[in-house]
PDB file of C-alpha atoms in Angstrom:
ATOM      1  CA  MET A  20     -49.028 -71.613  78.048  1.00  0.00           C
ATOM      2  CA  LYS A  21     -52.572 -71.417  76.939  1.00  0.00           C
ATOM      3  CA  LYS A  22     -54.084 -73.543  74.270  1.00  0.00           C
ATOM      4  CA  LEU A  23     -54.372 -72.582  71.135  1.00  0.00           C
ATOM      5  CA  GLY A  24     -57.562 -73.368  68.773  1.00  0.00           C
ATOM      6  CA  LEU A  25     -57.647 -72.485  64.947  1.00  0.00           C
ATOM      7  CA  VAL A  26     -59.820 -72.379  62.474  1.00  0.00           C
ATOM      8  CA  GLY A  27     -58.862 -73.981  59.571  1.00  0.00           C
ATOM      9  CA  GLY A  28     -59.400 -75.232  56.357  1.00  0.00           C
ATOM     10  CA  THR A  29     -59.871 -72.024  54.476  1.00  0.00           C
ATOM     11  CA  GLY A  30     -57.321 -73.020  52.758  1.00  0.00           C
ATOM     12  CA  PRO A  31     -55.672 -76.246  53.832  1.00  0.00           C
ATOM     13  CA  GLU A  32     -52.425 -75.177  52.579  1.00  0.00           C
ATOM     14  CA  SER A  33     -51.932 -71.752  55.305  1.00  0.00           C
ATOM     15  CA  THR A  34     -53.508 -74.300  57.784  1.00  0.00           C
ATOM     16  CA  LEU A  35     -50.143 -76.182  57.200  1.00  0.00           C
ATOM     17  CA  VAL A  36     -48.102 -73.013  57.726  1.00  0.00           C
ATOM     18  CA  TYR A  37     -49.906 -71.907  60.750  1.00  0.00           C
ATOM     19  CA  TYR A  38     -49.289 -75.270  62.475  1.00  0.00           C
ATOM     20  CA  ARG A  39     -45.890 -75.947  61.004  1.00  0.00           C
ATOM     21  CA  GLU A  40     -44.745 -71.902  61.904  1.00  0.00           C
ATOM     22  CA  LEU A  41     -46.330 -72.111  65.500  1.00  0.00           C
ATOM     23  CA  ASN A  42     -44.682 -75.070  66.344  1.00  0.00           C
ATOM     24  CA  ARG A  43     -41.296 -73.934  65.309  1.00  0.00           C
ATOM     25  CA  ARG A  44     -41.930 -70.528  66.813  1.00  0.00           C
ATOM     26  CA  VAL A  45     -42.771 -71.311  69.929  1.00  0.00           C
ATOM     27  CA  HIS A  46     -40.129 -74.125  70.317  1.00  0.00           C
ATOM     28  CA  GLU A  47     -37.570 -72.182  69.452  1.00  0.00           C
ATOM     29  CA  LYS A  48     -39.012 -69.571  72.162  1.00  0.00           C
ATOM     30  CA  THR A  49     -38.940 -71.522  74.828  1.00  0.00           C
ATOM     31  CA  GLY A  50     -35.323 -73.076  74.118  1.00  0.00           C
ATOM     32  CA  GLY A  51     -36.688 -76.043  72.950  1.00  0.00           C
ATOM     33  CA  LYS A  52     -38.141 -77.137  76.057  1.00  0.00           C
ATOM     34  CA  ALA A  53     -41.826 -77.294  75.049  1.00  0.00           C
ATOM     35  CA  PHE A  54     -44.075 -77.380  72.030  1.00  0.00           C
ATOM     36  CA  PRO A  55     -47.328 -75.176  71.800  1.00  0.00           C
ATOM     37  CA  GLU A  56     -50.842 -77.114  72.591  1.00  0.00           C
ATOM     38  CA  ILE A  57     -52.901 -76.549  69.171  1.00  0.00           C
ATOM     39  CA  SER A  58     -56.444 -78.170  67.975  1.00  0.00           C
ATOM     40  CA  VAL A  59     -57.077 -77.434  64.967  1.00  0.00           C
ATOM     41  CA  GLU A  60     -60.943 -77.581  63.563  1.00  0.00           C
ATOM     42  CA  SER A  61     -61.000 -78.172  59.850  1.00  0.00           C
ATOM     43  CA  VAL A  62     -63.974 -76.418  57.614  1.00  0.00           C
ATOM     44  CA  ASP A  63     -64.808 -76.874  54.418  1.00  0.00           C
ATOM     45  CA  LEU A  64     -63.443 -74.072  52.263  1.00  0.00           C
ATOM     46  CA  TYR A  65     -66.014 -74.276  49.445  1.00  0.00           C
ATOM     47  CA  LYS A  66     -69.278 -74.342  52.129  1.00  0.00           C
ATOM     48  CA  ALA A  67     -67.588 -71.383  53.561  1.00  0.00           C
ATOM     49  CA  LEU A  68     -66.677 -69.325  50.499  1.00  0.00           C
ATOM     50  CA  GLY A  69     -70.035 -70.183  49.294  1.00  0.00           C
ATOM     51  CA  TYR A  70     -71.787 -68.202  51.729  1.00  0.00           C
ATOM     52  CA  VAL A  71     -69.497 -65.581  51.575  1.00  0.00           C
ATOM     53  CA  GLU A  72     -70.102 -65.115  47.933  1.00  0.00           C
ATOM     54  CA  LYS A  73     -74.216 -65.512  48.477  1.00  0.00           C
ATOM     55  CA  GLU A  74     -73.353 -62.848  51.470  1.00  0.00           C
ATOM     56  CA  GLN A  75     -75.267 -65.320  53.899  1.00  0.00           C
ATOM     57  CA  TYR A  76     -73.167 -64.101  56.428  1.00  0.00           C
ATOM     58  CA  LYS A  77     -75.460 -65.359  59.297  1.00  0.00           C
ATOM     59  CA  GLU A  78     -75.005 -68.693  58.055  1.00  0.00           C
ATOM     60  CA  LEU A  79     -71.506 -68.434  57.929  1.00  0.00           C
ATOM     61  CA  GLU A  80     -71.413 -67.312  61.560  1.00  0.00           C
ATOM     62  CA  ARG A  81     -73.639 -69.958  62.605  1.00  0.00           C
ATOM     63  CA  TYR A  82     -71.155 -72.459  60.799  1.00  0.00           C
ATOM     64  CA  LEU A  83     -67.754 -70.900  62.044  1.00  0.00           C
ATOM     65  CA  GLY A  84     -69.365 -70.111  65.455  1.00  0.00           C
ATOM     66  CA  ASN A  85     -69.727 -73.782  65.849  1.00  0.00           C
ATOM     67  CA  THR A  86     -66.435 -74.475  65.113  1.00  0.00           C
ATOM     68  CA  LEU A  87     -65.074 -72.235  67.323  1.00  0.00           C
ATOM     69  CA  CYS A  88     -67.476 -73.557  70.233  1.00  0.00           C
ATOM     70  CA  ASN A  89     -66.421 -77.223  69.635  1.00  0.00           C
ATOM     71  CA  LEU A  90     -62.674 -75.314  69.926  1.00  0.00           C
ATOM     72  CA  VAL A  91     -63.490 -73.772  73.388  1.00  0.00           C
ATOM     73  CA  LYS A  92     -65.382 -77.127  74.580  1.00  0.00           C
ATOM     74  CA  GLY A  93     -61.882 -78.337  73.715  1.00  0.00           C
ATOM     75  CA  GLY A  94     -60.073 -76.606  75.881  1.00  0.00           C
ATOM     76  CA  ALA A  95     -58.951 -73.697  73.838  1.00  0.00           C
ATOM     77  CA  GLU A  96     -58.139 -70.746  75.927  1.00  0.00           C
ATOM     78  CA  VAL A  97     -56.870 -68.582  72.594  1.00  0.00           C
ATOM     79  CA  ALA A  98     -58.665 -68.739  69.048  1.00  0.00           C
ATOM     80  CA  ALA A  99     -57.923 -67.366  65.440  1.00  0.00           C
ATOM     81  CA  LEU A 100     -59.351 -67.735  62.016  1.00  0.00           C
ATOM     82  CA  THR A 101     -56.764 -68.787  59.530  1.00  0.00           C
ATOM     83  CA  ALA A 102     -58.308 -67.146  56.541  1.00  0.00           C
ATOM     84  CA  GLY A 103     -58.243 -63.097  55.999  1.00  0.00           C
ATOM     85  CA  THR A 104     -61.969 -63.403  54.196  1.00  0.00           C
ATOM     86  CA  MET A 105     -63.583 -65.165  57.042  1.00  0.00           C
ATOM     87  CA  HIS A 106     -62.947 -61.626  58.799  1.00  0.00           C
ATOM     88  CA  VAL A 107     -66.022 -60.104  57.257  1.00  0.00           C
ATOM     89  CA  ILE A 108     -68.082 -61.989  60.149  1.00  0.00           C
ATOM     90  CA  TYR A 109     -65.356 -61.601  62.464  1.00  0.00           C
ATOM     91  CA  ASP A 110     -67.154 -58.918  65.214  1.00  0.00           C
ATOM     92  CA  ASP A 111     -70.108 -60.796  65.524  1.00  0.00           C
ATOM     93  CA  LEU A 112     -67.959 -64.072  66.336  1.00  0.00           C
ATOM     94  CA  LYS A 113     -65.606 -62.296  68.615  1.00  0.00           C
ATOM     95  CA  GLU A 114     -69.171 -61.247  70.757  1.00  0.00           C
ATOM     96  CA  ASN A 115     -69.915 -65.062  71.566  1.00  0.00           C
ATOM     97  CA  VAL A 116     -66.864 -66.505  72.217  1.00  0.00           C
ATOM     98  CA  PRO A 117     -65.629 -67.234  75.675  1.00  0.00           C
ATOM     99  CA  VAL A 118     -62.089 -66.452  74.622  1.00  0.00           C
ATOM    100  CA  PRO A 119     -59.689 -64.349  73.014  1.00  0.00           C
ATOM    101  CA  LEU A 120     -60.476 -64.571  69.282  1.00  0.00           C
ATOM    102  CA  VAL A 121     -57.405 -62.735  67.549  1.00  0.00           C
ATOM    103  CA  SER A 122     -57.873 -60.597  64.516  1.00  0.00           C
ATOM    104  CA  ILE A 123     -55.750 -60.863  61.427  1.00  0.00           C
ATOM    105  CA  PRO A 124     -56.709 -57.006  60.201  1.00  0.00           C
ATOM    106  CA  LYS A 125     -55.864 -55.722  63.798  1.00  0.00           C
ATOM    107  CA  SER A 126     -52.325 -57.511  64.161  1.00  0.00           C
ATOM    108  CA  VAL A 127     -51.477 -56.539  60.659  1.00  0.00           C
ATOM    109  CA  CYS A 128     -52.420 -52.853  61.128  1.00  0.00           C
ATOM    110  CA  GLU A 129     -50.975 -52.577  64.568  1.00  0.00           C
ATOM    111  CA  THR A 130     -47.728 -53.540  62.414  1.00  0.00           C
ATOM    112  CA  ALA A 131     -48.314 -50.575  60.217  1.00  0.00           C
ATOM    113  CA  VAL A 132     -48.256 -48.139  62.565  1.00  0.00           C
ATOM    114  CA  LEU A 133     -45.330 -49.438  64.253  1.00  0.00           C
ATOM    115  CA  ARG A 134     -43.474 -49.197  61.189  1.00  0.00           C
ATOM    116  CA  ARG A 135     -44.985 -45.513  60.681  1.00  0.00           C
ATOM    117  CA  TYR A 136     -47.007 -46.664  57.108  1.00  0.00           C
ATOM    118  CA  THR A 137     -48.849 -44.215  55.762  1.00  0.00           C
ATOM    119  CA  LYS A 138     -50.336 -45.446  52.544  1.00  0.00           C
ATOM    120  CA  VAL A 139     -50.606 -49.177  51.848  1.00  0.00           C
ATOM    121  CA  GLY A 140     -51.748 -51.567  49.135  1.00  0.00           C
ATOM    122  CA  LEU A 141     -54.241 -54.594  49.505  1.00  0.00           C
ATOM    123  CA  LEU A 142     -53.959 -57.333  47.901  1.00  0.00           C
ATOM    124  CA  GLY A 143     -55.983 -60.843  48.312  1.00  0.00           C
ATOM    125  CA  THR A 144     -59.385 -62.244  47.472  1.00  0.00           C
ATOM    126  CA  ILE A 145     -62.056 -60.150  45.111  1.00  0.00           C
ATOM    127  CA  PHE A 146     -63.890 -59.953  47.984  1.00  0.00           C
ATOM    128  CA  THR A 147     -61.391 -58.948  50.588  1.00  0.00           C
ATOM    129  CA  MET A 148     -60.555 -56.244  48.628  1.00  0.00           C
ATOM    130  CA  LYS A 149     -63.683 -54.401  47.229  1.00  0.00           C
ATOM    131  CA  GLN A 150     -65.212 -54.969  51.198  1.00  0.00           C
ATOM    132  CA  ASP A 151     -64.482 -52.558  53.982  1.00  0.00           C
ATOM    133  CA  PHE A 152     -63.545 -54.982  57.096  1.00  0.00           C
ATOM    134  CA  PHE A 153     -59.860 -55.724  56.275  1.00  0.00           C
ATOM    135  CA  LYS A 154     -59.544 -51.696  55.790  1.00  0.00           C
ATOM    136  CA  LYS A 155     -61.465 -50.555  58.610  1.00  0.00           C
ATOM    137  CA  PRO A 156     -58.150 -50.531  61.127  1.00  0.00           C
ATOM    138  CA  PHE A 157     -56.055 -49.109  58.885  1.00  0.00           C
ATOM    139  CA  TRP A 158     -58.777 -46.144  58.338  1.00  0.00           C
ATOM    140  CA  GLU A 159     -59.105 -45.714  62.283  1.00  0.00           C
ATOM    141  CA  ASN A 160     -55.642 -45.544  62.161  1.00  0.00           C
ATOM    142  CA  GLY A 161     -54.992 -42.872  59.645  1.00  0.00           C
ATOM    143  CA  ILE A 162     -53.617 -45.339  56.781  1.00  0.00           C
ATOM    144  CA  ASP A 163     -54.827 -44.666  53.199  1.00  0.00           C
ATOM    145  CA  VAL A 164     -55.436 -47.880  51.416  1.00  0.00           C
ATOM    146  CA  PHE A 165     -55.302 -48.347  48.027  1.00  0.00           C
ATOM    147  CA  LEU A 166     -56.393 -51.092  45.473  1.00  0.00           C
ATOM    148  CA  PRO A 167     -55.147 -52.304  41.973  1.00  0.00           C
ATOM    149  CA  GLU A 168     -57.079 -51.771  39.261  1.00  0.00           C
ATOM    150  CA  GLU A 169     -60.192 -53.562  38.396  1.00  0.00           C
ATOM    151  CA  GLU A 170     -58.602 -55.829  35.810  1.00  0.00           C
ATOM    152  CA  GLU A 171     -55.981 -56.482  38.177  1.00  0.00           C
ATOM    153  CA  MET A 172     -58.106 -57.554  41.013  1.00  0.00           C
ATOM    154  CA  ALA A 173     -59.859 -60.294  38.923  1.00  0.00           C
ATOM    155  CA  LEU A 174     -56.359 -61.426  38.070  1.00  0.00           C
ATOM    156  CA  VAL A 175     -55.285 -61.679  41.718  1.00  0.00           C
ATOM    157  CA  ASN A 176     -58.010 -63.592  42.388  1.00  0.00           C
ATOM    158  CA  GLU A 177     -57.918 -66.225  39.769  1.00  0.00           C
ATOM    159  CA  ARG A 178     -54.666 -66.918  40.738  1.00  0.00           C
ATOM    160  CA  ILE A 179     -55.626 -67.579  44.703  1.00  0.00           C
ATOM    161  CA  SER A 180     -58.413 -69.403  43.642  1.00  0.00           C
ATOM    162  CA  GLY A 181     -57.199 -71.160  40.605  1.00  0.00           C
ATOM    163  CA  GLU A 182     -53.267 -72.038  42.072  1.00  0.00           C
ATOM    164  CA  LEU A 183     -52.267 -70.844  45.167  1.00  0.00           C
ATOM    165  CA  GLU A 184     -55.095 -72.399  47.209  1.00  0.00           C
ATOM    166  CA  TYR A 185     -53.910 -75.790  45.808  1.00  0.00           C
ATOM    167  CA  GLY A 186     -50.405 -74.889  46.738  1.00  0.00           C
ATOM    168  CA  ILE A 187     -49.566 -74.242  43.144  1.00  0.00           C
ATOM    169  CA  VAL A 188     -46.900 -71.577  42.973  1.00  0.00           C
ATOM    170  CA  LYS A 189     -45.914 -70.665  39.515  1.00  0.00           C
ATOM    171  CA  GLU A 190     -42.564 -67.928  38.644  1.00  0.00           C
ATOM    172  CA  SER A 191     -45.159 -66.614  35.636  1.00  0.00           C
ATOM    173  CA  THR A 192     -47.768 -65.578  38.390  1.00  0.00           C
ATOM    174  CA  ARG A 193     -45.470 -64.337  40.870  1.00  0.00           C
ATOM    175  CA  ALA A 194     -44.218 -61.841  38.132  1.00  0.00           C
ATOM    176  CA  GLU A 195     -47.508 -61.026  37.648  1.00  0.00           C
ATOM    177  CA  LEU A 196     -48.445 -59.899  41.119  1.00  0.00           C
ATOM    178  CA  VAL A 197     -45.122 -57.880  41.211  1.00  0.00           C
ATOM    179  CA  ASP A 198     -46.257 -56.112  38.284  1.00  0.00           C
ATOM    180  CA  ILE A 199     -49.108 -55.150  39.854  1.00  0.00           C
ATOM    181  CA  ILE A 200     -47.559 -54.126  43.055  1.00  0.00           C
ATOM    182  CA  ALA A 201     -44.900 -52.113  40.881  1.00  0.00           C
ATOM    183  CA  GLY A 202     -47.835 -50.461  39.340  1.00  0.00           C
ATOM    184  CA  MET A 203     -49.764 -49.332  42.488  1.00  0.00           C
ATOM    185  CA  LYS A 204     -46.112 -47.879  43.892  1.00  0.00           C
ATOM    186  CA  GLU A 205     -46.195 -45.576  40.922  1.00  0.00           C
ATOM    187  CA  ARG A 206     -49.747 -44.672  40.763  1.00  0.00           C
ATOM    188  CA  GLN A 207     -50.472 -44.108  44.429  1.00  0.00           C
ATOM    189  CA  ASN A 208     -47.143 -44.274  45.681  1.00  0.00           C
ATOM    190  CA  ILE A 209     -47.351 -47.336  48.567  1.00  0.00           C
ATOM    191  CA  GLU A 210     -44.990 -47.542  50.820  1.00  0.00           C
ATOM    192  CA  ALA A 211     -46.127 -51.406  51.474  1.00  0.00           C
ATOM    193  CA  VAL A 212     -48.403 -53.755  50.401  1.00  0.00           C
ATOM    194  CA  ILE A 213     -51.050 -55.760  52.398  1.00  0.00           C
ATOM    195  CA  LEU A 214     -50.858 -59.849  51.664  1.00  0.00           C
ATOM    196  CA  GLY A 215     -54.498 -59.854  52.581  1.00  0.00           C
ATOM    197  CA  CYS A 216     -54.878 -63.516  51.858  1.00  0.00           C
ATOM    198  CA  THR A 217     -53.193 -66.024  53.992  1.00  0.00           C
ATOM    199  CA  GLU A 218     -52.508 -68.289  50.284  1.00  0.00           C
ATOM    200  CA  LEU A 219     -50.326 -65.111  48.853  1.00  0.00           C
ATOM    201  CA  PRO A 220     -47.232 -65.391  51.279  1.00  0.00           C
ATOM    202  CA  LEU A 221     -46.565 -68.772  49.564  1.00  0.00           C
ATOM    203  CA  ILE A 222     -45.645 -66.470  46.426  1.00  0.00           C
ATOM    204  CA  LEU A 223     -44.623 -63.018  47.500  1.00  0.00           C
ATOM    205  CA  ASN A 224     -42.205 -61.389  50.379  1.00  0.00           C
ATOM    206  CA  SER A 225     -40.481 -58.634  50.665  1.00  0.00           C
ATOM    207  CA  LYS A 226     -37.482 -59.718  49.003  1.00  0.00           C
ATOM    208  CA  CYS A 227     -39.227 -60.077  45.673  1.00  0.00           C
ATOM    209  CA  CYS A 228     -41.626 -57.189  45.984  1.00  0.00           C
ATOM    210  CA  PRO A 229     -40.660 -53.200  45.346  1.00  0.00           C
ATOM    211  CA  VAL A 230     -41.992 -52.450  48.632  1.00  0.00           C
ATOM    212  CA  ASP A 231     -42.225 -54.146  52.120  1.00  0.00           C
ATOM    213  CA  CYS A 232     -44.771 -57.074  52.419  1.00  0.00           C
ATOM    214  CA  LEU A 233     -46.997 -57.181  55.096  1.00  0.00           C
ATOM    215  CA  ASP A 234     -47.427 -61.277  55.442  1.00  0.00           C
ATOM    216  CA  ILE A 235     -50.283 -61.673  57.346  1.00  0.00           C
ATOM    217  CA  MET A 236     -49.648 -64.882  58.128  1.00  0.00           C
ATOM    218  CA  ASP A 237     -46.026 -64.129  59.833  1.00  0.00           C
ATOM    219  CA  ILE A 238     -47.834 -61.218  61.471  1.00  0.00           C
ATOM    220  CA  HIS A 239     -50.546 -63.054  62.756  1.00  0.00           C
ATOM    221  CA  ILE A 240     -48.508 -66.306  63.640  1.00  0.00           C
ATOM    222  CA  ASN A 241     -46.214 -64.004  65.907  1.00  0.00           C
ATOM    223  CA  ARG A 242     -49.034 -62.649  67.469  1.00  0.00           C
ATOM    224  CA  LEU A 243     -50.771 -65.927  68.662  1.00  0.00           C
ATOM    225  CA  ALA A 244     -47.245 -67.343  69.689  1.00  0.00           C
ATOM    226  CA  GLU A 245     -46.970 -63.756  72.099  1.00  0.00           C
ATOM    227  CA  LEU A 246     -50.405 -64.609  73.273  1.00  0.00           C
ATOM    228  CA  ILE A 247     -50.321 -68.235  74.356  1.00  0.00           C
ATOM    229  CA  THR A 248     -46.637 -67.846  75.644  1.00  0.00           C
ATOM    230  CA  ASP A 249     -47.505 -64.187  77.490  1.00  0.00           C
ATOM    231  CA  GLU A 250     -44.375 -63.184  76.143  1.00  0.00           C
ATOM    232  CA  PRO A 251     -43.796 -60.462  73.215  1.00  0.00           C
ATOM    233  CA  TRP A 252     -42.207 -61.883  70.229  1.00  0.00           C
ATOM    234  CA  ARG A 253     -38.711 -60.913  69.362  1.00  0.00           C
TER     235      ARG A 253
END
């Protein structure tokens, strides 16, 4: 089994889910005979987001690149970022990491292709929604990506940064987000919605939404479990 290195802290709540679920799923996958070797290098969420907000991508690349370097030095054979927003510099990081760096957007797109979706919605931080880095793999595979209205994007961003990043889950917020997704289904006829921030699965899932949810944490964790165990996830 390969050792996994995770860049965590962006944010702390989702990092906990990655660690817990990878252990649970690999243990289950091996028939209760093994747990994965995982190193977590936790960065300062506010520092990383500050670089993103100021579009200081070279500084962000150095910051996360040093973190990935520490993980590789510690024996990681597979690595991953645990936040969708940080993938804005994924291509640059990948060029300088000597182990597979497993992409969230590409992993989610692979699932959308397998499910034969042609129209999907995207929720996430305001940055993720407005930039193209998360949408690009979908466009390249002929899948249209739709966004909420401008004021709705602001609300989604506020709920992520003010509540979900701190593990606060409110029923009122869930109702707001479900209404936004319902509106996208009505306007753009979306078949699924990408939960494009690793905190969104804390509050949304396919059971409570009017369309299927592409849970980026669940999909990414399964892909990582496949790679470190060298077996397809079932």
